[in-house]
Amino acid sequence: MNPNRKPIIAGNWKMYKTSAEGVALVNALKAEVAGITKAEIVVCPTAISLPAINAAIAGSNIQLGSQNVHWEKEGAFTGEIAPAMLKEHGVRYTIVGHSERRQFFGETDAGVNKRAKAALANGLRPIVCVGEMLAEREAGKTEAVVAGQVRGSLAGFSKDDILATVIAYEPVWAIGTGKTASPAQAQEVHALIRRLLTELFGADVAGKVRIQYGGSVKPDNAKELLGQPDIDGALVGGASLKAADFAAIVKAAA
Ligand code: PEP
């Protein structure tokens, strides 16, 4: 972490928790993280639970995120959700390009770029996910893959766009597997991403962009990961489903 960048811890609930279960979870979380201001706290429930969670977090230090967003304002796009529809229910952040979307739903950098730009145009802050597969890491392609995803996903971004964006580095082999990248492995890729941002937007802007790490972040490894100079927060899957675990990660950041 770096004092110039406020850490951001986001919980990706994926396709877990009914609305009632989500409200219970967020109520427990509210009590655990009350008063914390040194880290941003975001929860990203399933779309159908957004109104219920939005009501439950009213007046708290927890913000709402969605798990995706479409690029069009409206139209014949069955199953998709437009930015204004998310904003109507209090959404501030939106995950785009999560590896599960890329792997199972065919999302590409070009699509991620359109989603992120639409989010920004509507005042939502995208959390743009990038990360290599195990085979790519083993073939020595991590740098090329991540750099390609960053360039593709951020194509055409202005300085203001990137300043409103969070990047999440999530090595696919570490997501939901219990295998975390070592702090040094994660830092190496975060530094690479920041070098790329420097090339694209200049050092001043690159120094302000937050880059989260994601991939089996738990209370017992959060502090060491967040202690790396270019790791500015975490995108948390499994551990975000337990209030005490997620709160412990937030406290490690704060
Ligand atoms: C994720 O889904 O973004 C993630 C990092 O999951 P987990 O923490 O379960 O590995």
mmCIF file of C-alpha atoms and ligand atoms in Angstrom:
data_model
loop_
_atom_site.group_PDB
_atom_site.id
_atom_site.type_symbol
_atom_site.label_atom_id
_atom_site.label_comp_id
_atom_site.label_asym_id
_atom_site.label_seq_id
_atom_site.Cartn_x
_atom_site.Cartn_y
_atom_site.Cartn_z
ATOM 1 C CA MET A 1 0.000 0.000 0.000
ATOM 2 C CA ASN A 2 1.003 3.603 -0.452
ATOM 3 C CA PRO A 3 -0.305 6.534 1.604
ATOM 4 C CA ASN A 4 -1.262 8.374 -1.602
ATOM 5 C CA ARG A 5 -3.817 5.707 -2.468
ATOM 6 C CA LYS A 6 -6.775 4.810 -0.277
ATOM 7 C CA PRO A 7 -7.050 1.020 -0.106
ATOM 8 C CA ILE A 8 -10.215 -0.552 -1.446
ATOM 9 C CA ILE A 9 -11.535 -3.929 -0.346
ATOM 10 C CA ALA A 10 -14.353 -5.311 -2.486
ATOM 11 C CA GLY A 11 -16.322 -8.494 -1.869
ATOM 12 C CA ASN A 12 -17.474 -10.380 -4.951
ATOM 13 C CA TRP A 13 -20.345 -12.528 -3.754
ATOM 14 C CA LYS A 14 -20.638 -14.198 -7.183
ATOM 15 C CA MET A 15 -23.776 -16.375 -7.428
ATOM 16 C CA TYR A 16 -24.024 -16.893 -3.671
ATOM 17 C CA LYS A 17 -26.561 -15.582 -1.138
ATOM 18 C CA THR A 18 -30.263 -14.970 -1.573
ATOM 19 C CA SER A 19 -31.412 -11.437 -0.780
ATOM 20 C CA ALA A 20 -32.368 -12.460 2.761
ATOM 21 C CA GLU A 21 -28.999 -14.152 3.303
ATOM 22 C CA GLY A 22 -27.210 -11.151 1.815
ATOM 23 C CA VAL A 23 -29.002 -8.728 4.123
ATOM 24 C CA ALA A 24 -28.038 -10.864 7.132
ATOM 25 C CA LEU A 25 -24.419 -10.935 5.927
ATOM 26 C CA VAL A 26 -24.215 -7.196 5.357
ATOM 27 C CA ASN A 27 -25.878 -6.430 8.677
ATOM 28 C CA ALA A 28 -23.227 -8.504 10.441
ATOM 29 C CA LEU A 29 -20.523 -6.818 8.373
ATOM 30 C CA LYS A 30 -21.809 -3.339 9.215
ATOM 31 C CA ALA A 31 -21.299 -4.034 12.895
ATOM 32 C CA GLU A 32 -17.785 -5.412 12.299
ATOM 33 C CA VAL A 33 -16.520 -2.501 10.194
ATOM 34 C CA ALA A 34 -18.373 0.403 11.819
ATOM 35 C CA GLY A 35 -16.245 3.539 11.988
ATOM 36 C CA ILE A 36 -13.553 2.389 9.539
ATOM 37 C CA THR A 37 -12.705 5.242 7.170
ATOM 38 C CA LYS A 38 -9.146 4.422 6.108
ATOM 39 C CA ALA A 39 -10.265 1.862 3.537
ATOM 40 C CA GLU A 40 -13.147 1.848 1.065
ATOM 41 C CA ILE A 41 -15.443 -1.112 1.597
ATOM 42 C CA VAL A 42 -17.553 -2.444 -1.276
ATOM 43 C CA VAL A 43 -19.884 -5.441 -1.560
ATOM 44 C CA CYS A 44 -20.980 -6.824 -4.925
ATOM 45 C CA PRO A 45 -24.062 -9.041 -4.547
ATOM 46 C CA THR A 46 -26.039 -10.695 -7.337
ATOM 47 C CA ALA A 47 -28.033 -8.193 -9.360
ATOM 48 C CA ILE A 48 -31.364 -9.253 -7.957
ATOM 49 C CA SER A 49 -30.201 -8.495 -4.402
ATOM 50 C CA LEU A 50 -28.938 -4.978 -5.163
ATOM 51 C CA PRO A 51 -32.081 -3.137 -3.939
ATOM 52 C CA ALA A 52 -32.212 -5.106 -0.677
ATOM 53 C CA ILE A 53 -28.510 -4.670 0.031
ATOM 54 C CA ASN A 54 -28.681 -1.003 -0.919
ATOM 55 C CA ALA A 55 -31.397 -0.487 1.684
ATOM 56 C CA ALA A 56 -29.462 -2.469 4.293
ATOM 57 C CA ILE A 57 -26.234 -0.445 3.924
ATOM 58 C CA ALA A 58 -27.935 2.975 4.041
ATOM 59 C CA GLY A 59 -25.965 5.343 6.264
ATOM 60 C CA SER A 60 -23.056 2.922 6.686
ATOM 61 C CA ASN A 61 -19.466 2.986 5.395
ATOM 62 C CA ILE A 62 -20.193 0.132 2.986
ATOM 63 C CA GLN A 63 -20.669 0.894 -0.708
ATOM 64 C CA LEU A 64 -22.492 -1.102 -3.337
ATOM 65 C CA GLY A 65 -20.991 -2.715 -6.438
ATOM 66 C CA SER A 66 -22.419 -4.835 -9.230
ATOM 67 C CA GLN A 67 -20.820 -7.880 -10.837
ATOM 68 C CA ASN A 68 -21.190 -6.592 -14.401
ATOM 69 C CA VAL A 69 -22.724 -3.818 -16.518
ATOM 70 C CA HIS A 70 -23.784 -3.559 -20.153
ATOM 71 C CA TRP A 71 -22.545 -0.852 -22.501
ATOM 72 C CA GLU A 72 -25.865 0.202 -23.996
ATOM 73 C CA LYS A 73 -28.349 2.538 -22.380
ATOM 74 C CA GLU A 74 -31.196 0.114 -23.096
ATOM 75 C CA GLY A 75 -32.245 -2.343 -25.777
ATOM 76 C CA ALA A 76 -32.749 -5.941 -26.808
ATOM 77 C CA PHE A 77 -29.958 -7.470 -24.705
ATOM 78 C CA THR A 78 -31.624 -10.270 -22.772
ATOM 79 C CA GLY A 79 -30.066 -10.894 -19.391
ATOM 80 C CA GLU A 80 -27.993 -7.699 -19.343
ATOM 81 C CA ILE A 81 -28.279 -4.638 -17.089
ATOM 82 C CA ALA A 82 -27.721 -1.023 -18.173
ATOM 83 C CA PRO A 83 -25.647 1.457 -16.134
ATOM 84 C CA ALA A 84 -28.626 3.671 -15.213
ATOM 85 C CA MET A 85 -30.515 0.637 -13.889
ATOM 86 C CA LEU A 86 -27.626 -0.085 -11.530
ATOM 87 C CA LYS A 87 -27.291 3.541 -10.463
ATOM 88 C CA GLU A 88 -30.985 3.650 -9.640
ATOM 89 C CA HIS A 89 -30.267 1.091 -6.918
ATOM 90 C CA GLY A 90 -27.273 2.796 -5.395
ATOM 91 C CA VAL A 91 -24.471 1.040 -7.283
ATOM 92 C CA ARG A 92 -21.158 2.962 -7.221
ATOM 93 C CA TYR A 93 -18.666 0.367 -8.477
ATOM 94 C CA THR A 94 -19.009 -2.343 -11.094
ATOM 95 C CA ILE A 95 -16.769 -5.330 -11.688
ATOM 96 C CA VAL A 96 -15.990 -5.817 -15.385
ATOM 97 C CA GLY A 97 -14.027 -8.585 -17.080
ATOM 98 C CA HIS A 98 -13.968 -10.976 -14.127
ATOM 99 C CA SER A 99 -12.173 -14.150 -15.189
ATOM 100 C CA GLU A 100 -15.386 -16.151 -14.732
ATOM 101 C CA ARG A 101 -17.085 -13.842 -17.252
ATOM 102 C CA ARG A 102 -14.125 -14.212 -19.610
ATOM 103 C CA GLN A 103 -13.914 -18.027 -19.161
ATOM 104 C CA PHE A 104 -17.568 -19.057 -19.067
ATOM 105 C CA PHE A 105 -19.362 -16.261 -20.919
ATOM 106 C CA GLY A 106 -16.865 -15.437 -23.639
ATOM 107 C CA GLU A 107 -16.115 -11.871 -22.605
ATOM 108 C CA THR A 108 -13.227 -10.250 -24.431
ATOM 109 C CA ASP A 109 -11.006 -7.236 -23.790
ATOM 110 C CA ALA A 110 -12.978 -5.309 -26.428
ATOM 111 C CA GLY A 111 -16.249 -6.012 -24.608
ATOM 112 C CA VAL A 112 -14.707 -5.262 -21.225
ATOM 113 C CA ASN A 113 -13.526 -1.950 -22.663
ATOM 114 C CA LYS A 114 -17.050 -1.077 -23.831
ATOM 115 C CA ARG A 115 -18.550 -2.020 -20.467
ATOM 116 C CA ALA A 116 -15.954 -0.007 -18.544
ATOM 117 C CA LYS A 117 -16.420 3.060 -20.758
ATOM 118 C CA ALA A 118 -20.215 2.910 -20.393
ATOM 119 C CA ALA A 119 -19.821 2.612 -16.622
ATOM 120 C CA LEU A 120 -17.577 5.696 -16.539
ATOM 121 C CA ALA A 121 -19.877 7.688 -18.820
ATOM 122 C CA ASN A 122 -22.652 7.052 -16.310
ATOM 123 C CA GLY A 123 -20.704 7.877 -13.177
ATOM 124 C CA LEU A 124 -19.978 4.295 -12.114
ATOM 125 C CA ARG A 125 -16.443 3.275 -11.220
ATOM 126 C CA PRO A 126 -15.284 0.121 -13.004
ATOM 127 C CA ILE A 127 -13.168 -2.529 -11.306
ATOM 128 C CA VAL A 128 -11.373 -3.937 -14.355
ATOM 129 C CA CYS A 129 -10.148 -7.501 -13.813
ATOM 130 C CA VAL A 130 -7.090 -8.946 -15.519
ATOM 131 C CA GLY A 131 -5.028 -12.055 -14.863
ATOM 132 C CA GLU A 132 -3.291 -14.998 -16.484
ATOM 133 C CA MET A 133 -4.283 -18.675 -16.546
ATOM 134 C CA LEU A 134 -2.005 -21.290 -14.987
ATOM 135 C CA ALA A 135 -0.829 -22.596 -18.386
ATOM 136 C CA GLU A 136 0.065 -19.052 -19.425
ATOM 137 C CA ARG A 137 2.112 -18.506 -16.261
ATOM 138 C CA GLU A 138 3.876 -21.839 -16.734
ATOM 139 C CA ALA A 139 4.675 -20.906 -20.322
ATOM 140 C CA GLY A 140 6.280 -17.657 -19.141
ATOM 141 C CA LYS A 141 3.525 -15.568 -20.717
ATOM 142 C CA THR A 142 2.197 -13.761 -17.619
ATOM 143 C CA GLU A 143 3.614 -10.385 -18.570
ATOM 144 C CA ALA A 144 2.410 -10.536 -22.179
ATOM 145 C CA VAL A 145 -1.082 -11.731 -21.217
ATOM 146 C CA VAL A 146 -1.630 -9.191 -18.460
ATOM 147 C CA ALA A 147 -0.190 -6.336 -20.510
ATOM 148 C CA GLY A 148 -2.449 -7.265 -23.428
ATOM 149 C CA GLN A 149 -5.519 -7.337 -21.174
ATOM 150 C CA VAL A 150 -4.641 -4.001 -19.590
ATOM 151 C CA ARG A 151 -4.063 -2.305 -22.959
ATOM 152 C CA GLY A 152 -7.199 -3.827 -24.487
ATOM 153 C CA SER A 153 -9.491 -3.191 -21.547
ATOM 154 C CA LEU A 154 -8.336 0.423 -21.129
ATOM 155 C CA ALA A 155 -8.165 1.351 -24.824
ATOM 156 C CA GLY A 156 -9.146 4.961 -25.392
ATOM 157 C CA PHE A 157 -9.282 5.829 -21.695
ATOM 158 C CA SER A 158 -8.629 9.454 -20.735
ATOM 159 C CA LYS A 159 -6.683 10.388 -17.611
ATOM 160 C CA ASP A 160 -9.956 11.093 -15.815
ATOM 161 C CA ASP A 161 -11.246 7.668 -16.856
ATOM 162 C CA ILE A 162 -8.287 5.806 -15.407
ATOM 163 C CA LEU A 163 -8.353 7.869 -12.214
ATOM 164 C CA ALA A 164 -11.951 6.735 -11.635
ATOM 165 C CA THR A 165 -11.050 3.107 -12.363
ATOM 166 C CA VAL A 166 -9.728 0.348 -10.119
ATOM 167 C CA ILE A 167 -7.710 -2.454 -11.661
ATOM 168 C CA ALA A 168 -7.884 -5.920 -10.110
ATOM 169 C CA TYR A 169 -5.016 -8.295 -10.808
ATOM 170 C CA GLU A 170 -6.433 -11.771 -10.325
ATOM 171 C CA PRO A 171 -4.289 -14.698 -11.437
ATOM 172 C CA VAL A 172 -6.919 -17.186 -12.595
ATOM 173 C CA TRP A 173 -5.086 -20.111 -10.966
ATOM 174 C CA ALA A 174 -5.476 -18.425 -7.569
ATOM 175 C CA ILE A 175 -9.221 -17.745 -7.759
ATOM 176 C CA GLY A 176 -11.266 -20.011 -5.538
ATOM 177 C CA THR A 177 -8.444 -22.549 -5.386
ATOM 178 C CA GLY A 178 -6.885 -21.680 -2.039
ATOM 179 C CA LYS A 179 -3.602 -21.081 -3.931
ATOM 180 C CA THR A 180 -2.558 -17.482 -3.410
ATOM 181 C CA ALA A 181 0.117 -15.764 -5.425
ATOM 182 C CA SER A 182 3.005 -15.110 -3.070
ATOM 183 C CA PRO A 183 3.301 -11.453 -2.073
ATOM 184 C CA ALA A 184 6.402 -11.215 -4.281
ATOM 185 C CA GLN A 185 4.650 -12.802 -7.281
ATOM 186 C CA ALA A 186 1.691 -10.463 -6.882
ATOM 187 C CA GLN A 187 3.878 -7.378 -6.383
ATOM 188 C CA GLU A 188 5.846 -8.214 -9.538
ATOM 189 C CA VAL A 189 2.687 -8.120 -11.680
ATOM 190 C CA HIS A 190 1.266 -5.074 -9.882
ATOM 191 C CA ALA A 191 4.519 -3.223 -10.590
ATOM 192 C CA LEU A 192 4.285 -4.284 -14.219
ATOM 193 C CA ILE A 193 0.734 -2.923 -14.433
ATOM 194 C CA ARG A 194 1.806 0.365 -12.869
ATOM 195 C CA ARG A 195 4.702 0.652 -15.354
ATOM 196 C CA LEU A 196 2.201 0.155 -18.160
ATOM 197 C CA LEU A 197 -0.101 2.799 -16.679
ATOM 198 C CA THR A 198 2.907 5.136 -16.492
ATOM 199 C CA GLU A 199 3.583 4.537 -20.161
ATOM 200 C CA LEU A 200 -0.067 5.146 -21.068
ATOM 201 C CA PHE A 201 -1.026 8.000 -18.721
ATOM 202 C CA GLY A 202 2.170 9.388 -17.164
ATOM 203 C CA ALA A 203 3.765 8.792 -13.774
ATOM 204 C CA ASP A 204 1.620 11.261 -11.854
ATOM 205 C CA VAL A 205 -1.648 9.597 -12.910
ATOM 206 C CA ALA A 206 -0.258 6.051 -12.643
ATOM 207 C CA GLY A 207 0.810 6.775 -9.078
ATOM 208 C CA LYS A 208 -2.801 7.506 -8.130
ATOM 209 C CA VAL A 209 -4.514 4.454 -9.653
ATOM 210 C CA ARG A 210 -5.471 1.695 -7.259
ATOM 211 C CA ILE A 211 -4.573 -1.872 -8.184
ATOM 212 C CA GLN A 212 -6.263 -4.598 -6.139
ATOM 213 C CA TYR A 213 -5.029 -8.150 -5.795
ATOM 214 C CA GLY A 214 -7.537 -10.990 -5.974
ATOM 215 C CA GLY A 215 -7.149 -14.732 -5.603
ATOM 216 C CA SER A 216 -7.800 -16.605 -2.360
ATOM 217 C CA VAL A 217 -7.256 -13.564 -0.146
ATOM 218 C CA LYS A 218 -8.012 -14.591 3.451
ATOM 219 C CA PRO A 219 -7.557 -12.996 6.876
ATOM 220 C CA ASP A 220 -4.273 -14.843 7.353
ATOM 221 C CA ASN A 221 -2.587 -13.701 4.129
ATOM 222 C CA ALA A 222 -4.161 -10.262 3.671
ATOM 223 C CA LYS A 223 -1.666 -8.264 5.696
ATOM 224 C CA GLU A 224 1.384 -9.527 3.847
ATOM 225 C CA LEU A 225 -0.223 -9.054 0.425
ATOM 226 C CA LEU A 226 -1.482 -5.572 1.304
ATOM 227 C CA GLY A 227 1.982 -4.730 2.635
ATOM 228 C CA GLN A 228 3.392 -4.766 -0.899
ATOM 229 C CA PRO A 229 4.073 -1.302 -2.327
ATOM 230 C CA ASP A 230 1.837 -1.610 -5.405
ATOM 231 C CA ILE A 231 -1.046 -3.587 -3.868
ATOM 232 C CA ASP A 232 -3.797 -1.143 -2.974
ATOM 233 C CA GLY A 233 -6.566 -3.424 -1.855
ATOM 234 C CA ALA A 234 -8.199 -6.755 -2.517
ATOM 235 C CA LEU A 235 -11.008 -8.230 -4.561
ATOM 236 C CA VAL A 236 -12.265 -11.018 -2.346
ATOM 237 C CA GLY A 237 -14.476 -13.950 -3.351
ATOM 238 C CA GLY A 238 -14.894 -16.795 -0.880
ATOM 239 C CA ALA A 239 -13.805 -14.894 2.222
ATOM 240 C CA SER A 240 -16.303 -12.100 1.500
ATOM 241 C CA LEU A 241 -19.148 -14.501 2.282
ATOM 242 C CA LYS A 242 -18.273 -14.535 5.984
ATOM 243 C CA ALA A 243 -18.641 -11.209 7.799
ATOM 244 C CA ALA A 244 -15.811 -11.868 10.252
ATOM 245 C CA ASP A 245 -13.362 -12.935 7.533
ATOM 246 C CA PHE A 246 -14.181 -10.030 5.229
ATOM 247 C CA ALA A 247 -14.002 -7.596 8.150
ATOM 248 C CA ALA A 248 -10.579 -8.961 9.112
ATOM 249 C CA ILE A 249 -9.331 -8.262 5.562
ATOM 250 C CA VAL A 250 -10.806 -4.735 5.698
ATOM 251 C CA LYS A 251 -9.028 -4.173 9.021
ATOM 252 C CA ALA A 252 -5.741 -5.384 7.546
ATOM 253 C CA ALA A 253 -6.134 -2.673 4.894
ATOM 254 C CA ALA A 254 -7.276 0.060 7.258
HETATM 255 C C1 PEP B 1 -12.785 -13.475 -7.080
HETATM 256 O O1 PEP B 1 -13.800 -14.058 -7.382
HETATM 257 O O2 PEP B 1 -12.559 -12.382 -7.600
HETATM 258 C C2 PEP B 1 -11.864 -14.102 -6.129
HETATM 259 C C3 PEP B 1 -10.714 -13.531 -5.944
HETATM 260 O O3 PEP B 1 -12.294 -15.244 -5.486
HETATM 261 P P1 PEP B 1 -11.548 -15.985 -4.255
HETATM 262 O O4 PEP B 1 -11.212 -14.928 -3.249
HETATM 263 O O5 PEP B 1 -12.557 -16.966 -3.747
HETATM 264 O O6 PEP B 1 -10.323 -16.630 -4.803
#
